[in-house]
mmCIF file of C-alpha atoms in Angstrom:
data_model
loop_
_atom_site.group_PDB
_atom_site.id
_atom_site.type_symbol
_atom_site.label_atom_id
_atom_site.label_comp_id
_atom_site.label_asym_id
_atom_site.label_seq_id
_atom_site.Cartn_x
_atom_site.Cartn_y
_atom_site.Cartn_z
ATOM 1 C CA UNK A 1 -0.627 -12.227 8.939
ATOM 2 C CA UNK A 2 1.610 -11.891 5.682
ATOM 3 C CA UNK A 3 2.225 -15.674 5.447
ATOM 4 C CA UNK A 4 6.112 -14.606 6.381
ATOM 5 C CA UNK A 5 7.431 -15.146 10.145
ATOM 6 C CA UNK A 6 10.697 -13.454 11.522
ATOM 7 C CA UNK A 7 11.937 -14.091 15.358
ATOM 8 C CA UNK A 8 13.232 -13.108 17.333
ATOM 9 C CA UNK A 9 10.786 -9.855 17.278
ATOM 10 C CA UNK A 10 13.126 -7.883 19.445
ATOM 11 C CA UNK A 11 16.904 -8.038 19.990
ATOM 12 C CA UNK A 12 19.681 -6.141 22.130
ATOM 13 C CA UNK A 13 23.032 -7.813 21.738
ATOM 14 C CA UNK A 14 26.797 -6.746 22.590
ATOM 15 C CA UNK A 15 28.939 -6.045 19.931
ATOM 16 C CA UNK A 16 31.127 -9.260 20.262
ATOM 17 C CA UNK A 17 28.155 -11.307 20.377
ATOM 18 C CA UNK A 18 27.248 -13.904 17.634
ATOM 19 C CA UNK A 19 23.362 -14.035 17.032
ATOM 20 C CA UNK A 20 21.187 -14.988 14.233
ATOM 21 C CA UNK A 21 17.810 -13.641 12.811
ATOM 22 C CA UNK A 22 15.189 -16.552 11.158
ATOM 23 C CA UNK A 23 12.653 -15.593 8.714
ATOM 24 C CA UNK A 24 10.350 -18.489 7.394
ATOM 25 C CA UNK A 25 7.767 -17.926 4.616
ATOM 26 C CA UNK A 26 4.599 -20.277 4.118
ATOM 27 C CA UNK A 27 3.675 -18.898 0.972
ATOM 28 C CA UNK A 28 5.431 -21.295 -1.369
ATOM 29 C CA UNK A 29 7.160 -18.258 -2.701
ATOM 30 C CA UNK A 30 11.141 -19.068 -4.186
ATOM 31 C CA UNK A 31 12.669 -15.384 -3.931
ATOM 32 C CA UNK A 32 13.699 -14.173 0.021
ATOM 33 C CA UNK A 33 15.032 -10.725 0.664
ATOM 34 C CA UNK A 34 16.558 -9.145 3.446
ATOM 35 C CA UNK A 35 16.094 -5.489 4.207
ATOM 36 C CA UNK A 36 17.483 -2.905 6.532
ATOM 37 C CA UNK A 37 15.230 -0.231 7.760
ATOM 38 C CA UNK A 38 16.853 2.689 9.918
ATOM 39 C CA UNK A 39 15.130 6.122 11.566
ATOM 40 C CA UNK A 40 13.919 8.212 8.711
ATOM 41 C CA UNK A 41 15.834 6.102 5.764
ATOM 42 C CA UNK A 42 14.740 4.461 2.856
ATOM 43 C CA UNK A 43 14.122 0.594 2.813
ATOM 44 C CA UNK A 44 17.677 -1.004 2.077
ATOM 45 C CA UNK A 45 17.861 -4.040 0.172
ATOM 46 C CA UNK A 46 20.713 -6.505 1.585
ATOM 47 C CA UNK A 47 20.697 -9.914 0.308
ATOM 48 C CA UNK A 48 18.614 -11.594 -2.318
ATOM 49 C CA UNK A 49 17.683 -15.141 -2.823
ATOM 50 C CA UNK A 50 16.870 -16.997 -5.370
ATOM 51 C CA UNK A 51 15.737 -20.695 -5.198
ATOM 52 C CA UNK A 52 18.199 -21.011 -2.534
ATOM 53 C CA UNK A 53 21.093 -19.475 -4.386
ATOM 54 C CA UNK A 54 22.103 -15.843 -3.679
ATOM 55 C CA UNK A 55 21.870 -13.746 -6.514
ATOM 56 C CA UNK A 56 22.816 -10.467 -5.114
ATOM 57 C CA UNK A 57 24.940 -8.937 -1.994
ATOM 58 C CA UNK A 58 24.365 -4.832 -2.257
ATOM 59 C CA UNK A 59 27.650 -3.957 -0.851
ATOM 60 C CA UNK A 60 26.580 -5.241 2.725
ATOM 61 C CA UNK A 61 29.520 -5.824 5.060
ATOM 62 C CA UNK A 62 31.001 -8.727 6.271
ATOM 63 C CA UNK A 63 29.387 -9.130 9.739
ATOM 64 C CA UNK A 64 25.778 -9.696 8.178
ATOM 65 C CA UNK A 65 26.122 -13.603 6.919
ATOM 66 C CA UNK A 66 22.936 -14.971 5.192
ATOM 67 C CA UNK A 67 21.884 -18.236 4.829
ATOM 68 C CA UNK A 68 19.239 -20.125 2.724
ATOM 69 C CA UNK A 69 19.101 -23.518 3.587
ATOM 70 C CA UNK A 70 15.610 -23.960 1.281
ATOM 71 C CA UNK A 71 13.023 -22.157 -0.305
ATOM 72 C CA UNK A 72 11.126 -21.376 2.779
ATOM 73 C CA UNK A 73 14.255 -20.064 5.257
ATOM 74 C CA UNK A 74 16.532 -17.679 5.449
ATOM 75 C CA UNK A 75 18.650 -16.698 8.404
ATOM 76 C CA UNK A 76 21.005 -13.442 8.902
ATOM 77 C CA UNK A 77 24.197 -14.368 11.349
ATOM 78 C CA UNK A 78 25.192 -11.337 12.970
ATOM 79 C CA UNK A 79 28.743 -10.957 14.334
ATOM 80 C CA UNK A 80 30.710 -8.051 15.845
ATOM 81 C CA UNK A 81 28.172 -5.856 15.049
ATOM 82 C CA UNK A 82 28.048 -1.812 15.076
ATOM 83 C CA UNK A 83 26.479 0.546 17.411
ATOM 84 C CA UNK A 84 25.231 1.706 14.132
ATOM 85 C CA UNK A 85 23.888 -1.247 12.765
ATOM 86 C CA UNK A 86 20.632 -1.285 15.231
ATOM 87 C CA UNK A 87 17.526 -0.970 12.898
ATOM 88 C CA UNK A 88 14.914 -3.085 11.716
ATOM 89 C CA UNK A 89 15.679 -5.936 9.745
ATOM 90 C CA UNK A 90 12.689 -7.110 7.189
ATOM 91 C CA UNK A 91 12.753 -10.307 5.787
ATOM 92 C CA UNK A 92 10.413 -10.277 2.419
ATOM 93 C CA UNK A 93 9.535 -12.995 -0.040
ATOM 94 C CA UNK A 94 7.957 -12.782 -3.528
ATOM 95 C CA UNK A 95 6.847 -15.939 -5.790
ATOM 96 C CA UNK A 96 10.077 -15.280 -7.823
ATOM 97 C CA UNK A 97 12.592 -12.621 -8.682
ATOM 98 C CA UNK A 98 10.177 -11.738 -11.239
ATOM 99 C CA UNK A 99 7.456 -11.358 -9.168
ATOM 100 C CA UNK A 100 7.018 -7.582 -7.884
ATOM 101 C CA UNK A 101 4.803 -7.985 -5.386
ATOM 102 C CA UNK A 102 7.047 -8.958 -2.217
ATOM 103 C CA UNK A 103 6.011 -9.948 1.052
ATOM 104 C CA UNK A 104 7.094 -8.834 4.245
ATOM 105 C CA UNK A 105 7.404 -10.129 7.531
ATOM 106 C CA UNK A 106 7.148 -7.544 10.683
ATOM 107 C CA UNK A 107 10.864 -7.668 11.397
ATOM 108 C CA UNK A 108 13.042 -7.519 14.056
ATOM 109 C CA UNK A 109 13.950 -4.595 16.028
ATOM 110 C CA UNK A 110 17.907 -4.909 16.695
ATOM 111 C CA UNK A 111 19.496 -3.033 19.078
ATOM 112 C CA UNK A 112 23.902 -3.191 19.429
ATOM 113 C CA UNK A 113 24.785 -2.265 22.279
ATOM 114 C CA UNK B 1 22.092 8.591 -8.679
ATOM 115 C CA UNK B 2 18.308 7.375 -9.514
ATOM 116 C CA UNK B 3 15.832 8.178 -6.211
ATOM 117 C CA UNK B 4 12.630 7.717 -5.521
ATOM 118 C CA UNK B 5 11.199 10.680 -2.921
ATOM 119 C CA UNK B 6 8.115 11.971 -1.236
ATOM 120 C CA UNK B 7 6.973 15.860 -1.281
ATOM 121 C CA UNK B 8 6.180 15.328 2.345
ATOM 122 C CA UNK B 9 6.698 13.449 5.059
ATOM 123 C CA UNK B 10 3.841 14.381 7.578
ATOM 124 C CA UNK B 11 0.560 14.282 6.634
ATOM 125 C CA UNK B 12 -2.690 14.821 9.018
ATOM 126 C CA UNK B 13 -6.342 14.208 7.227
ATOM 127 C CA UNK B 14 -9.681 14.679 9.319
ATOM 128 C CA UNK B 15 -11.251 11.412 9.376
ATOM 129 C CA UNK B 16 -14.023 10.762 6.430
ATOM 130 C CA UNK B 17 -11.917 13.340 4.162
ATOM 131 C CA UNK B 18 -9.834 12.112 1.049
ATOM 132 C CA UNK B 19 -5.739 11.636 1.752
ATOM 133 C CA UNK B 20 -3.512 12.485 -1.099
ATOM 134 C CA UNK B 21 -0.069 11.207 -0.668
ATOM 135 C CA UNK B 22 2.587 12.207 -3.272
ATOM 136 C CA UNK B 23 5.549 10.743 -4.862
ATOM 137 C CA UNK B 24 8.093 11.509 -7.130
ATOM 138 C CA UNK B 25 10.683 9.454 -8.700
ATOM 139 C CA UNK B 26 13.559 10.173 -11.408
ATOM 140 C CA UNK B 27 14.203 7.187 -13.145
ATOM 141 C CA UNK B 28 12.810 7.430 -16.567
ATOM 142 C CA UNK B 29 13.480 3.883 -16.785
ATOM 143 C CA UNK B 30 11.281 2.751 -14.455
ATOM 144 C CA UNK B 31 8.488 0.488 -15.303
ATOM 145 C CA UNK B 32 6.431 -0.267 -12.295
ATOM 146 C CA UNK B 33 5.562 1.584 -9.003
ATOM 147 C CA UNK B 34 3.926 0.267 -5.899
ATOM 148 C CA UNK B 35 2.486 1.533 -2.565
ATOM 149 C CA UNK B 36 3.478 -0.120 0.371
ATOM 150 C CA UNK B 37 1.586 0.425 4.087
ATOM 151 C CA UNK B 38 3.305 0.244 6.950
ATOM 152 C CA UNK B 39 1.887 0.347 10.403
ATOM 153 C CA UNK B 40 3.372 0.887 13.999
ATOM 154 C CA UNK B 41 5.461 -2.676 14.955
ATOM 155 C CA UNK B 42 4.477 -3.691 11.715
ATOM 156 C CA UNK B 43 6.233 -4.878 7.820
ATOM 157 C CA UNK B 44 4.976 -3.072 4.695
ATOM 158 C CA UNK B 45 1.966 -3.970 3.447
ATOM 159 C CA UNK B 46 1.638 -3.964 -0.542
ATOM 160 C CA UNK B 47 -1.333 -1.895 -1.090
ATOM 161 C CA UNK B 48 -1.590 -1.202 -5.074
ATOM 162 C CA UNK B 49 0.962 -1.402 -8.001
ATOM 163 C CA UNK B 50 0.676 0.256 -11.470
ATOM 164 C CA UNK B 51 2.827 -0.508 -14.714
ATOM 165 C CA UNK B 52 4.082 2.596 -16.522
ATOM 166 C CA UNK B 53 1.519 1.785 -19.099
ATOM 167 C CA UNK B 54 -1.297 2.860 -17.415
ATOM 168 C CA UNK B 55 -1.831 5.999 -15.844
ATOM 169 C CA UNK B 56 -4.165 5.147 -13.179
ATOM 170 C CA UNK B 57 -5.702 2.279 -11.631
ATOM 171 C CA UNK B 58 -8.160 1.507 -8.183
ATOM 172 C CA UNK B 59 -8.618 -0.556 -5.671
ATOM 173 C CA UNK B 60 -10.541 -0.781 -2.568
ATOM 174 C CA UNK B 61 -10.525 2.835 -1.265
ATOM 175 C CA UNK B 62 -7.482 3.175 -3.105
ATOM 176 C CA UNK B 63 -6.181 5.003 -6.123
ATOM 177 C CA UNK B 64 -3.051 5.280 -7.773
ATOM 178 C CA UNK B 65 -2.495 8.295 -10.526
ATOM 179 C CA UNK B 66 0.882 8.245 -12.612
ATOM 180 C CA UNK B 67 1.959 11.138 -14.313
ATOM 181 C CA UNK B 68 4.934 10.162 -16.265
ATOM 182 C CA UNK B 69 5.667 12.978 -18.005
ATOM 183 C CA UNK B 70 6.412 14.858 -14.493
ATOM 184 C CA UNK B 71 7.273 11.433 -13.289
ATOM 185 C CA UNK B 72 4.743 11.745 -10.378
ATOM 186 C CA UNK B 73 3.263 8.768 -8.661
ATOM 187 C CA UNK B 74 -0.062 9.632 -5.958
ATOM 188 C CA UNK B 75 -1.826 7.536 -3.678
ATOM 189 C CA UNK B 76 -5.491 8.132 -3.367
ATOM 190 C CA UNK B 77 -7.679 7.178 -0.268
ATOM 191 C CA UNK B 78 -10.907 7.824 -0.033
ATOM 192 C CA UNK B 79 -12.901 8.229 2.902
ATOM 193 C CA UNK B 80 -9.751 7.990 5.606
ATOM 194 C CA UNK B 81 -10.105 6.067 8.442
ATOM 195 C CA UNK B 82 -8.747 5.234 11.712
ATOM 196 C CA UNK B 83 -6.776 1.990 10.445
ATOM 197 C CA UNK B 84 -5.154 4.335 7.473
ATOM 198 C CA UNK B 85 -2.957 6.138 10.054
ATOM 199 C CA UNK B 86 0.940 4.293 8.860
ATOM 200 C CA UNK B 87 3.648 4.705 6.724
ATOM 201 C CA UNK B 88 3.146 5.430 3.274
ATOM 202 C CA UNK B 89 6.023 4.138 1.004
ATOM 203 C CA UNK B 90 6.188 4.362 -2.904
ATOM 204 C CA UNK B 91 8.776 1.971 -4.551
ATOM 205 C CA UNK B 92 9.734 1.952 -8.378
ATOM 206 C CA UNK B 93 11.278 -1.489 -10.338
ATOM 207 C CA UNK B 94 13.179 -0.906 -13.181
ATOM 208 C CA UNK B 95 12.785 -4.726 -14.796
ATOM 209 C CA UNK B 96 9.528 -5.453 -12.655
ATOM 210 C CA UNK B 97 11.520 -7.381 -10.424
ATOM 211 C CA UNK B 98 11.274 -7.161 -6.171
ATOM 212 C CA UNK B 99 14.457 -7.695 -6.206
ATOM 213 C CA UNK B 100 15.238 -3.897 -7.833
ATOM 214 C CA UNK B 101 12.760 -2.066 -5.734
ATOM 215 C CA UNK B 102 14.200 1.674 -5.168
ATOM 216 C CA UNK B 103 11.961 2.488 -1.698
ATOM 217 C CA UNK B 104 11.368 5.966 -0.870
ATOM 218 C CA UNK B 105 11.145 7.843 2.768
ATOM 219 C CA UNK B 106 7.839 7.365 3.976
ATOM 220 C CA UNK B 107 5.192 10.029 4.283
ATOM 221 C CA UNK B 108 3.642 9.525 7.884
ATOM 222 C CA UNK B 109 -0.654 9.467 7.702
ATOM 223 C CA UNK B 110 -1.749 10.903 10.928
ATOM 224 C CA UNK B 111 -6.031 10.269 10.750
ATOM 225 C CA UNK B 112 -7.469 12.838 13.173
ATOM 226 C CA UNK B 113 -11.002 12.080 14.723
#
């Protein structure tokens, strides 16, 4: 138990669904992070953020929306998604953006169907 | 571009025998380095981090060897057991910052009885 929670742990959607992932840290930590992790690939960072405010969007398309209603949340809302966009998504925290040692929670498997 | 890679990405140990697990990066810049675990259904587990001032530090079972003048980070385990079969990653930070983390493959522990 890394002190961070994402649900669901599994999900297979259509790709003109609307669904969101929730990640929810207990750590106290002010720095949330979500990753992408495909077949073989490195870890990809997507969104970080930073007491609440988002301090960095790596290029990720439109149809991933984050959102960090406090310190210990963070949601991604997935829309239209891509055959190709089925991987795991990691949700990490770490006590600030200084902080190197991150967190992670065990993901959830997405599958677009 | 700046990457962070592994020399392998199998590796099979007997169990009781010493795992080495390799890493090479090519940022010069880099300033920190960190070994992340990651097991079946699982996130990454942080394992050990070194600064670039140091050029090798332990843990529990662990150790980590930095060689930047080949810029070379290792992973050490001594003694291998069952529960050490995962995903090895190595990650460099340019500013010591989670946020920067450049991840690399994954080299794949397979602990044989």
């Amino acid at each position: 138990e890394t002190g961070v929670t994402q649900t669901p742990r599994h999900l297979v959607m259509g790709m003109t669904n609307k669904k969101s992932l929730k990640c929810e840290q207990h750590l106290g930590h002010n720095a949330m992070y979500w990753y992408k992790q495909s077949a073989k690939k490195p870890l990809e960072l997507m969104f970080v953020y930073n007491f609440k405010e988002q301090t960095e969007n790596n290029s990720v398309p439109s149809r991933f929306s984050p959102e960090c209603p406090n310190s210990s949340h963070l949601f991604l809302h997935l829309h239209t998604l891509q055959p190709e966009d089925s991987a795991l998504y990691l949700c990490a925290s770490s006590r600030g953006e200084g902080n190197t040692e991150a967190f992670f929670g065990q993901g959830t498997r997405l599958t677009v169907v | 571009g700046e990457s962070v890679g592994l020399h392998l990405p199998t590796l099979s140990v007997q169990e009781g025998d010493n795992s080495i697990i390799n890493c090479a990066y090519s940022n010069s810049a880099s300033d920190y380095f960190i070994w992340y675990k990651q097991e079946s259904g699982k996130g990454p587990q942080f394992i050990i981090d070194i600064r670039s001032n140091m050029d090798k530090r332990q843990g529990q079972r662990v150790t980590v060897l930095l060689n930047k003048t080949v810029k070379h980070l290792s992973l050490q385990i001594a003694a291998t057991q069952p529960g050490d079969s995962a995903v090895y990653f190595c990650a460099e930070s340019e500013a010591g910052s989670a946020r920067q983390l450049t991840f690399g493959s994954g080299t794949q522990l397979t602990v044989l009885p």
